PDB file of C-alpha atoms and ligand atoms in Angstrom:
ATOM      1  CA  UNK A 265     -19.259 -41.942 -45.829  1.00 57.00           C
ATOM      2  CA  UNK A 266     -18.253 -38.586 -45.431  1.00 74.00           C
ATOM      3  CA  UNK A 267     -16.628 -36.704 -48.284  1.00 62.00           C
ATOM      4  CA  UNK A 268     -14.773 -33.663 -47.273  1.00 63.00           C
ATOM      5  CA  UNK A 269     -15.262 -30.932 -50.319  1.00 54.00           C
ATOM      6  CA  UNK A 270     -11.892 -29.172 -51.408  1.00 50.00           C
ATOM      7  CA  UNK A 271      -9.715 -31.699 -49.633  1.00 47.00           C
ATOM      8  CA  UNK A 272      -6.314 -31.533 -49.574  1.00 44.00           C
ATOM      9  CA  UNK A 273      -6.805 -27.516 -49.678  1.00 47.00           C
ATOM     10  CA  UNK A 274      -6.197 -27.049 -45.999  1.00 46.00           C
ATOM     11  CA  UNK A 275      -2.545 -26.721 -45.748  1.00 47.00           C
ATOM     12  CA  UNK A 276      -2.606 -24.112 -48.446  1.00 53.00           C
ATOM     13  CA  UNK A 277      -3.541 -20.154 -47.583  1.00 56.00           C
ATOM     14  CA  UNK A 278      -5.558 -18.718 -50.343  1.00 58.00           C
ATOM     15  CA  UNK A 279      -5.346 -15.570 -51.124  1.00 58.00           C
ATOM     16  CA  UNK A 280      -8.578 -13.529 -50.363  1.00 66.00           C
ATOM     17  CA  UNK A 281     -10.083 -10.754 -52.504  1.00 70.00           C
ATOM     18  CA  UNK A 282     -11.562  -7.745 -50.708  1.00 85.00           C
ATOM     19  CA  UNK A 283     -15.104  -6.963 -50.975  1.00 94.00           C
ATOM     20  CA  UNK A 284     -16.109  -4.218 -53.254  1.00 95.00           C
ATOM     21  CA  UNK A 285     -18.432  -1.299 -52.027  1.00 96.00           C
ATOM     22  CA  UNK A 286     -21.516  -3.150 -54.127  1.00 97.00           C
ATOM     23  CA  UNK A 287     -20.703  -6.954 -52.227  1.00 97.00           C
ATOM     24  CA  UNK A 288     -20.603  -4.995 -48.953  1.00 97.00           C
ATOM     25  CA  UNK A 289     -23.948  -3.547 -49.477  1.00 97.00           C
ATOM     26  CA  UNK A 290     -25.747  -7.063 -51.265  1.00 97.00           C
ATOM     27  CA  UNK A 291     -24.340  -8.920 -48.144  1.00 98.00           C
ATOM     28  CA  UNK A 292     -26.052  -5.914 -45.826  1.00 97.00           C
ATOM     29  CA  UNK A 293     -29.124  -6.338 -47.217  1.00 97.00           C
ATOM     30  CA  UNK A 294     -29.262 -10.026 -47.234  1.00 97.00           C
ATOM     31  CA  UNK A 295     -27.918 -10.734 -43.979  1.00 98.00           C
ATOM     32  CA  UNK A 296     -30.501  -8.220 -42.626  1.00 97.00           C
ATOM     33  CA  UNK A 297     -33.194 -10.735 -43.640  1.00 96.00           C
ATOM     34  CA  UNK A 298     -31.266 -13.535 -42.395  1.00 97.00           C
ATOM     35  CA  UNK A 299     -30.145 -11.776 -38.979  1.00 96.00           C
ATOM     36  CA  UNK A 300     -34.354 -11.772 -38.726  1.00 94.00           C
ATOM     37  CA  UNK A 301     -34.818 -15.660 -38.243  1.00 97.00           C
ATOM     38  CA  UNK A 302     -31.257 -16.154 -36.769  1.00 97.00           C
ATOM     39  CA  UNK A 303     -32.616 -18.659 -34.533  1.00 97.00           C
ATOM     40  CA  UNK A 304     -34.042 -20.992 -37.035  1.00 97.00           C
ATOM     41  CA  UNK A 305     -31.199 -20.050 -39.751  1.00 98.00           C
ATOM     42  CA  UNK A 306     -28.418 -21.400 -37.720  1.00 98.00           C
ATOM     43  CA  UNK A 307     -29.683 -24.501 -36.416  1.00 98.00           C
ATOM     44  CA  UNK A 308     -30.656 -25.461 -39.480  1.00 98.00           C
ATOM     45  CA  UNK A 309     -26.720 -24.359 -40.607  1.00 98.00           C
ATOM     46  CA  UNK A 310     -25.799 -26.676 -38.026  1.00 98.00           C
ATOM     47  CA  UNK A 311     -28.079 -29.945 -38.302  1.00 98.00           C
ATOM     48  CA  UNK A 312     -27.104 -30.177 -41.837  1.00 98.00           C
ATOM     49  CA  UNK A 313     -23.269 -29.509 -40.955  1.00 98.00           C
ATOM     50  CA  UNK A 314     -23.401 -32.619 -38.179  1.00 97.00           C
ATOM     51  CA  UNK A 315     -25.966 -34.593 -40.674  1.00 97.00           C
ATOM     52  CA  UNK A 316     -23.517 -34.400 -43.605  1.00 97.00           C
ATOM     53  CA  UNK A 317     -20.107 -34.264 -41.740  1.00 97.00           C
ATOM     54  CA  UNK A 318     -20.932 -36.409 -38.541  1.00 97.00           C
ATOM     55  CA  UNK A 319     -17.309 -36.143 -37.363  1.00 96.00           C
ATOM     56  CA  UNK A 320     -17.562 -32.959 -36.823  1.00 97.00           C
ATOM     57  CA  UNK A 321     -19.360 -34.213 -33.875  1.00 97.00           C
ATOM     58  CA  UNK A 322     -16.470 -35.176 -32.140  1.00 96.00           C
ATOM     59  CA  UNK A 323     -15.783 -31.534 -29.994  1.00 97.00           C
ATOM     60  CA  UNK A 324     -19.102 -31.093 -29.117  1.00 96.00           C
ATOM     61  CA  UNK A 325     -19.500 -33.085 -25.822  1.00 92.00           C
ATOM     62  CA  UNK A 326     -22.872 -33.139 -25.422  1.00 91.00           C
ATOM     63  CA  UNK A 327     -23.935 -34.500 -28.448  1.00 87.00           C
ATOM     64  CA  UNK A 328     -21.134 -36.448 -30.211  1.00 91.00           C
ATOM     65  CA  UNK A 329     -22.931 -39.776 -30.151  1.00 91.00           C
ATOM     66  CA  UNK A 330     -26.536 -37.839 -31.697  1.00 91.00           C
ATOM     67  CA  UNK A 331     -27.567 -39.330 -35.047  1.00 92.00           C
ATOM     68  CA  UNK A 332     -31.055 -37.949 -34.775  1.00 95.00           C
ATOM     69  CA  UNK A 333     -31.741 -34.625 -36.503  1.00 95.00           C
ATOM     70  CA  UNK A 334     -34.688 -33.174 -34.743  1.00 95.00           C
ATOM     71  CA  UNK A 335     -32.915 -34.502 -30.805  1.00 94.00           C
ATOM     72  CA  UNK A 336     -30.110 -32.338 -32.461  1.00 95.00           C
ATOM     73  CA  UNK A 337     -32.296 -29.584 -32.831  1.00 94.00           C
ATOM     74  CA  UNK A 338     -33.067 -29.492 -28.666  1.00 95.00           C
ATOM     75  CA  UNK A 339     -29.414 -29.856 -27.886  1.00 96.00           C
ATOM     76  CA  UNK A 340     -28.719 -26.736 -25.829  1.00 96.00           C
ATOM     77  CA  UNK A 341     -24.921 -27.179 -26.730  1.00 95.00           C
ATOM     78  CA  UNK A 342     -26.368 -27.206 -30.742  1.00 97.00           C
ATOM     79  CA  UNK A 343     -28.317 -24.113 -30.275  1.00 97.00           C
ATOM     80  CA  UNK A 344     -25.680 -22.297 -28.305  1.00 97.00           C
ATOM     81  CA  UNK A 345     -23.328 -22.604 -30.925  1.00 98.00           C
ATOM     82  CA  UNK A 346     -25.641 -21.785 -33.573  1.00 98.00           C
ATOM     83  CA  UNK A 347     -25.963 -18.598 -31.532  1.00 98.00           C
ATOM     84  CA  UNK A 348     -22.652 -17.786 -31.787  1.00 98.00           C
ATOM     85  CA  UNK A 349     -21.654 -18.422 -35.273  1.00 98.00           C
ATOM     86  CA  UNK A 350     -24.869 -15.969 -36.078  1.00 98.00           C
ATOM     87  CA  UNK A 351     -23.466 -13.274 -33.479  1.00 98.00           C
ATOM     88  CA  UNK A 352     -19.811 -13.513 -34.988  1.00 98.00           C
ATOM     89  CA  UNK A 353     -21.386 -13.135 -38.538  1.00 98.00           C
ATOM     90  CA  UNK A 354     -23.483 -10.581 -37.330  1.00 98.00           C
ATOM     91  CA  UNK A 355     -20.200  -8.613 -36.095  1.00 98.00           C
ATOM     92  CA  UNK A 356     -18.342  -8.879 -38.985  1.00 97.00           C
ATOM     93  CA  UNK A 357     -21.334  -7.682 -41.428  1.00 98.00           C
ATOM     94  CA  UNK A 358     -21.589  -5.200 -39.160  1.00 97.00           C
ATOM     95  CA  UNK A 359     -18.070  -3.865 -39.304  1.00 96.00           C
ATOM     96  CA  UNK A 360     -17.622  -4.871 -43.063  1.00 95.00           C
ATOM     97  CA  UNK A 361     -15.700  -1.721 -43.984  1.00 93.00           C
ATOM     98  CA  UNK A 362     -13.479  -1.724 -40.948  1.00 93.00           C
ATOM     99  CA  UNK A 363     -10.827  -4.243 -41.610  1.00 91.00           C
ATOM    100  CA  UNK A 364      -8.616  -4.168 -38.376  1.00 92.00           C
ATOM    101  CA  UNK A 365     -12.180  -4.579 -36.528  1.00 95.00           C
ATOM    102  CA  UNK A 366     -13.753  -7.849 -38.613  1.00 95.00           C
ATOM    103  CA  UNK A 367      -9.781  -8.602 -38.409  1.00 94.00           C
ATOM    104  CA  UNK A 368      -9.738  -8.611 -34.803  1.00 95.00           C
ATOM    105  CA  UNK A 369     -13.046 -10.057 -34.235  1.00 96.00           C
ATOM    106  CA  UNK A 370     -12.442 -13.533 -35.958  1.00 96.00           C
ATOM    107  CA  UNK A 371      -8.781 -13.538 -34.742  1.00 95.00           C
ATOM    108  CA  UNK A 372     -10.187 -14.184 -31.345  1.00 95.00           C
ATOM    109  CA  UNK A 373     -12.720 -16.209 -32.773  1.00 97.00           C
ATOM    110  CA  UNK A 374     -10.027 -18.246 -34.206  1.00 96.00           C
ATOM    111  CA  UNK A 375      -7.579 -18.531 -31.851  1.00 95.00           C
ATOM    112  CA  UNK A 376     -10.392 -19.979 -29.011  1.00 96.00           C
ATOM    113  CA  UNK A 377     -10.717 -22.911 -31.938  1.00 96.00           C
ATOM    114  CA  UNK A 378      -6.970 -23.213 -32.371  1.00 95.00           C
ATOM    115  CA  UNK A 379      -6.188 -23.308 -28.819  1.00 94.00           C
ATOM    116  CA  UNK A 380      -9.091 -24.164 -26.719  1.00 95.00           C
ATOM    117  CA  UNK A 381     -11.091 -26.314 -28.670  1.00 95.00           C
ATOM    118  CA  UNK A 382      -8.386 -27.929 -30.830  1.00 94.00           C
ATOM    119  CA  UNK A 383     -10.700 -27.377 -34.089  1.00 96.00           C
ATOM    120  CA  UNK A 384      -9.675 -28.663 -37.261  1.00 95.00           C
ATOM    121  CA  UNK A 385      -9.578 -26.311 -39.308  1.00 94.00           C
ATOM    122  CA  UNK A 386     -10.959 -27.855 -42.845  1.00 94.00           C
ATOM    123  CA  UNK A 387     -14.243 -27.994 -40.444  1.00 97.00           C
ATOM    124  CA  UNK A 388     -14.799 -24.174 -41.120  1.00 97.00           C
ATOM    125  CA  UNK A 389     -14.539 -24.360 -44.854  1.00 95.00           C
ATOM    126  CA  UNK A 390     -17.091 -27.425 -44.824  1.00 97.00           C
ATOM    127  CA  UNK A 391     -19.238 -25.409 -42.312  1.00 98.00           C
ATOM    128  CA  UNK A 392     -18.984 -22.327 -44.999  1.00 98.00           C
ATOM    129  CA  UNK A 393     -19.732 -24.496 -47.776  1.00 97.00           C
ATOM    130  CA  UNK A 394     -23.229 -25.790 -45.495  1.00 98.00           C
ATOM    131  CA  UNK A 395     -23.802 -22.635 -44.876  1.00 98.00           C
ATOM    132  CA  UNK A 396     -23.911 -20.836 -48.389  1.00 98.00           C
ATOM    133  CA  UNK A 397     -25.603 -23.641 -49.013  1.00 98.00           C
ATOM    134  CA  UNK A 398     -28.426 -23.239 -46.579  1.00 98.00           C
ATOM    135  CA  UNK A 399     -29.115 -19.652 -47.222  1.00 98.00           C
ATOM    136  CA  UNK A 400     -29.521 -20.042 -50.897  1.00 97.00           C
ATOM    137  CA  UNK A 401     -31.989 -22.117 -50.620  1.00 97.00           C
ATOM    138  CA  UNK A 402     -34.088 -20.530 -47.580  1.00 97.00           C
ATOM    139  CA  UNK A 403     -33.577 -17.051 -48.784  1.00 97.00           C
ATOM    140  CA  UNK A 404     -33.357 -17.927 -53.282  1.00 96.00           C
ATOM    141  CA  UNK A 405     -35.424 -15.221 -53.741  1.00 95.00           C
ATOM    142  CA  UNK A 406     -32.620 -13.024 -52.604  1.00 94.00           C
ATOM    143  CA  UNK A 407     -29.310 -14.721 -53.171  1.00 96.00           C
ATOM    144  CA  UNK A 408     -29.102 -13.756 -57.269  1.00 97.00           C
ATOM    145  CA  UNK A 409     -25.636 -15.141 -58.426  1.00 97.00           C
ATOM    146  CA  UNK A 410     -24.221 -11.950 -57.492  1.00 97.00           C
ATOM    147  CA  UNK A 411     -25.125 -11.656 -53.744  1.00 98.00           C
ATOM    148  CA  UNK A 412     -24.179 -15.758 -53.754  1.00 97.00           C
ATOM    149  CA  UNK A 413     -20.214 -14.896 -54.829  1.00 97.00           C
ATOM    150  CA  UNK A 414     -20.068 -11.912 -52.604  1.00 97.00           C
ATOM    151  CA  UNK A 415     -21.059 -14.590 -49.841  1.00 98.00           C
ATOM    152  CA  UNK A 416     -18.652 -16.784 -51.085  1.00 97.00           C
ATOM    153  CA  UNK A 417     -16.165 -13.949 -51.059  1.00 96.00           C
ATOM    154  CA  UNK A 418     -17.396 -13.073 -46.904  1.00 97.00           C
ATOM    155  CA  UNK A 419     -17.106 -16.753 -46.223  1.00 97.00           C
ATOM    156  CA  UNK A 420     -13.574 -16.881 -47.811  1.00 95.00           C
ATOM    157  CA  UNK A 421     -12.864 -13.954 -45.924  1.00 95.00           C
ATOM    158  CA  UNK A 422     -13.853 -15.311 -43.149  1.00 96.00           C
ATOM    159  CA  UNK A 423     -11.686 -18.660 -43.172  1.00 95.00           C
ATOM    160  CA  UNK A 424      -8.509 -16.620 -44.177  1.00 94.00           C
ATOM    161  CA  UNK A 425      -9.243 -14.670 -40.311  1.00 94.00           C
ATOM    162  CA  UNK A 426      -9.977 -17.377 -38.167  1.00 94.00           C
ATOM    163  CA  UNK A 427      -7.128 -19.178 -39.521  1.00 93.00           C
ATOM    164  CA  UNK A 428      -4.621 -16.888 -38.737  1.00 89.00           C
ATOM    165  CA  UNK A 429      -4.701 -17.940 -35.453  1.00 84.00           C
ATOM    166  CA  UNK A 430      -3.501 -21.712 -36.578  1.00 91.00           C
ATOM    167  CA  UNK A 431      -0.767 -20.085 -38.314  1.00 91.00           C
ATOM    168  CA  UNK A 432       0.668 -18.716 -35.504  1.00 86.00           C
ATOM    169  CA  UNK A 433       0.151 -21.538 -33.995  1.00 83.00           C
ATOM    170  CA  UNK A 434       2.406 -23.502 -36.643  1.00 84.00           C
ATOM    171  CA  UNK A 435      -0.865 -25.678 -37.263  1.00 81.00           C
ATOM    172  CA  UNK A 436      -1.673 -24.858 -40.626  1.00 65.00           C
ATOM    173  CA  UNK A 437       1.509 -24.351 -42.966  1.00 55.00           C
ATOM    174  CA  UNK A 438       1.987 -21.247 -45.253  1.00 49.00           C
ATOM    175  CA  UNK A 439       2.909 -22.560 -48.682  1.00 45.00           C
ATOM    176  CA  UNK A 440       5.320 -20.613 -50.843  1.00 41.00           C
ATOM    177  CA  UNK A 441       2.978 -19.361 -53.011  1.00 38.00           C
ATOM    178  CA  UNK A 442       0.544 -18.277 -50.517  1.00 39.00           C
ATOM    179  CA  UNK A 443       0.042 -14.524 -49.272  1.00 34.00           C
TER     180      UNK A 443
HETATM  181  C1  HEM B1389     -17.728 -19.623 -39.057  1.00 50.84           C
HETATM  182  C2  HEM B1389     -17.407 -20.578 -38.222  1.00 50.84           C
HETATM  183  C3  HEM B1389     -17.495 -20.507 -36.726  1.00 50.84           C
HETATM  184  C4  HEM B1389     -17.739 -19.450 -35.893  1.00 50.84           C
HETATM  185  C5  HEM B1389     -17.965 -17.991 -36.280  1.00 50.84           C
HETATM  186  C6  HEM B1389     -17.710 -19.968 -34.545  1.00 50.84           C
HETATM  187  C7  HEM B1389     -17.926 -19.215 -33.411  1.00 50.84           C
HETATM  188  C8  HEM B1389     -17.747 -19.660 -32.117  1.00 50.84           C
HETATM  189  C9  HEM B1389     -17.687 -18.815 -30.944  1.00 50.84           C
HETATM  190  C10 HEM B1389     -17.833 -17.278 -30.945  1.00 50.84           C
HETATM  191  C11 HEM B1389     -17.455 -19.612 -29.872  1.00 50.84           C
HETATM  192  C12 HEM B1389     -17.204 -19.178 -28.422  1.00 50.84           C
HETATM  193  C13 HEM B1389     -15.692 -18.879 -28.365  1.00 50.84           C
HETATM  194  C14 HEM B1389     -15.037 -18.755 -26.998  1.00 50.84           C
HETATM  195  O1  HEM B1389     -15.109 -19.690 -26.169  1.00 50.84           O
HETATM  196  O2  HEM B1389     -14.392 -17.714 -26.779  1.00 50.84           O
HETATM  197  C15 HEM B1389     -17.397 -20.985 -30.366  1.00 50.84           C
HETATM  198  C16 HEM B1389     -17.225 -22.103 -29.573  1.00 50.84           C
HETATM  199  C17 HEM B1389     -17.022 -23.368 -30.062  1.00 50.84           C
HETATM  200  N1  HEM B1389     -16.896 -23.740 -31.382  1.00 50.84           N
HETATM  201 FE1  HEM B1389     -17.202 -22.548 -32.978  1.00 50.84          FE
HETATM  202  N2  HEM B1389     -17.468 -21.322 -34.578  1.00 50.84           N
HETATM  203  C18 HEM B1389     -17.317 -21.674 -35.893  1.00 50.84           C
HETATM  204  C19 HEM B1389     -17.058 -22.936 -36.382  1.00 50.84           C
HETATM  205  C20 HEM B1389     -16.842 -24.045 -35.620  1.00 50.84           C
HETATM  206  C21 HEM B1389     -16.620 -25.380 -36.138  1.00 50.84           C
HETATM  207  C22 HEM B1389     -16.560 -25.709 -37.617  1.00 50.84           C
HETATM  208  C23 HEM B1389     -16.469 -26.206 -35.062  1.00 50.84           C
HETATM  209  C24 HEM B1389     -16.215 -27.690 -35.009  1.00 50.84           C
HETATM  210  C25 HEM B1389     -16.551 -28.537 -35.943  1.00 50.84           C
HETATM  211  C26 HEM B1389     -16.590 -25.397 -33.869  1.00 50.84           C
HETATM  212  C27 HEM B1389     -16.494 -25.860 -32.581  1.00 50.84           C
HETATM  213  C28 HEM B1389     -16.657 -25.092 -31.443  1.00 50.84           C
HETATM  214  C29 HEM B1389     -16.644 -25.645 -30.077  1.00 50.84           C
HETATM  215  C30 HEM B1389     -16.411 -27.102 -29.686  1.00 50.84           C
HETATM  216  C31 HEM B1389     -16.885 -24.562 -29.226  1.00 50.84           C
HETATM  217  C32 HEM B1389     -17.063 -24.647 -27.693  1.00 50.84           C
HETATM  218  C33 HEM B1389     -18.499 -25.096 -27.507  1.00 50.84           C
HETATM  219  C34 HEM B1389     -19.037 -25.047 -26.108  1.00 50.84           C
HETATM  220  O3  HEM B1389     -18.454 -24.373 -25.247  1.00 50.84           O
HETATM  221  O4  HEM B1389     -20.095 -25.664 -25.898  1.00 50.84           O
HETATM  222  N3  HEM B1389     -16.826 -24.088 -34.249  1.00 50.84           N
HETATM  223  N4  HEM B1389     -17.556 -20.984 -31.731  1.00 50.84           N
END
């Protein structure tokens, strides 16, 4: 059965810490090793994701009813995807001391989930969870404790953006204490 870390958490906005000059230059350097073998990097993101969460499966059309890990792994639809959760990272690493830009970036990003693909939004903190989890494995070598919580930090950072868009949507409620 699926267990969903964190939740409960969803309704609430956390606050997010800004990344200091060091973070921004550990998550540079790592991603630039990781950007290398995007390919392989984000399916694997995503096979564990579908493997762990299978209901997760339920907006992608093409391959809702796939069980088997390596048929996931030839989905076109799969791949695609993969592509452009890389790309968006890729953008916002990219743009990591411009805050309107990474801002603006994921907004969109978010809002197409919001409003086009009706995406729950507790999927992207379970997909940021798979994903930290992914990359400190395949890159350990690399991902000290430090450059792991300034990942954490990105990924958190990352959540807070693309859920603005569900905000304004009045899907996901700001709690009083919330910034
Ligand atoms: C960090 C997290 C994620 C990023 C950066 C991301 C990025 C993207 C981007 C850039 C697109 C194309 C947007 C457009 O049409 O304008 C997309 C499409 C899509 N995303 Fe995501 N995504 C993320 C997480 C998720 C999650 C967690 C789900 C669902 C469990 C999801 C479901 C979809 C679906 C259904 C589409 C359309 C797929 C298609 O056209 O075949 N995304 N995503």
């Amino acid at each position: 059965m699926e267990k969903f870390p964190g939740e409960g958490e969803m309704e609430r906005r956390e606050r997010v810490d800004q990344l200091t000059e060091a973070e921004r230059v550990m998550i540079q350097h790592t991603w630039s090793k990781v950007y290398h073998q995007r390919e392989d990097v984000g399916v694997s993101i995503l096979i564990r994701f579908f493997v762990n969460f299978p209901s997760a499966k339920q907006y992608f059309s093409q391959f809702v009813h796939m069980e088997d890990p390596e048929e996931m792994e030839r989905s076109a639809q799969l791949r695609k995807h993969a592509g452009r959760i890389m790309n968006a990272i890729n953008s916002v690493v990219e743009n990591i001391s411009n805050p309107d830009k990474v801002s603006s970036i994921l907004g969109l990003v978010g809002k197409a989930h919001a409003l086009k693909y009706k995406v729950e939004p507790m999927y992207f903190k379970i997909l940021s969870g798979v994903l930290l989890e992914v990359l400190g494995e395949d890159y350990s070598d690399c991902f000290t404790p430090d450059v792991q919580r300034a990942w954490t930090k990105l990924m958190g950072l990352v959540y807070w953006h693309m859920t603005a868009a569900y905000i304004e949507e009045g899907w996901v409620q700001l709690s009083s204490s919330a910034v």
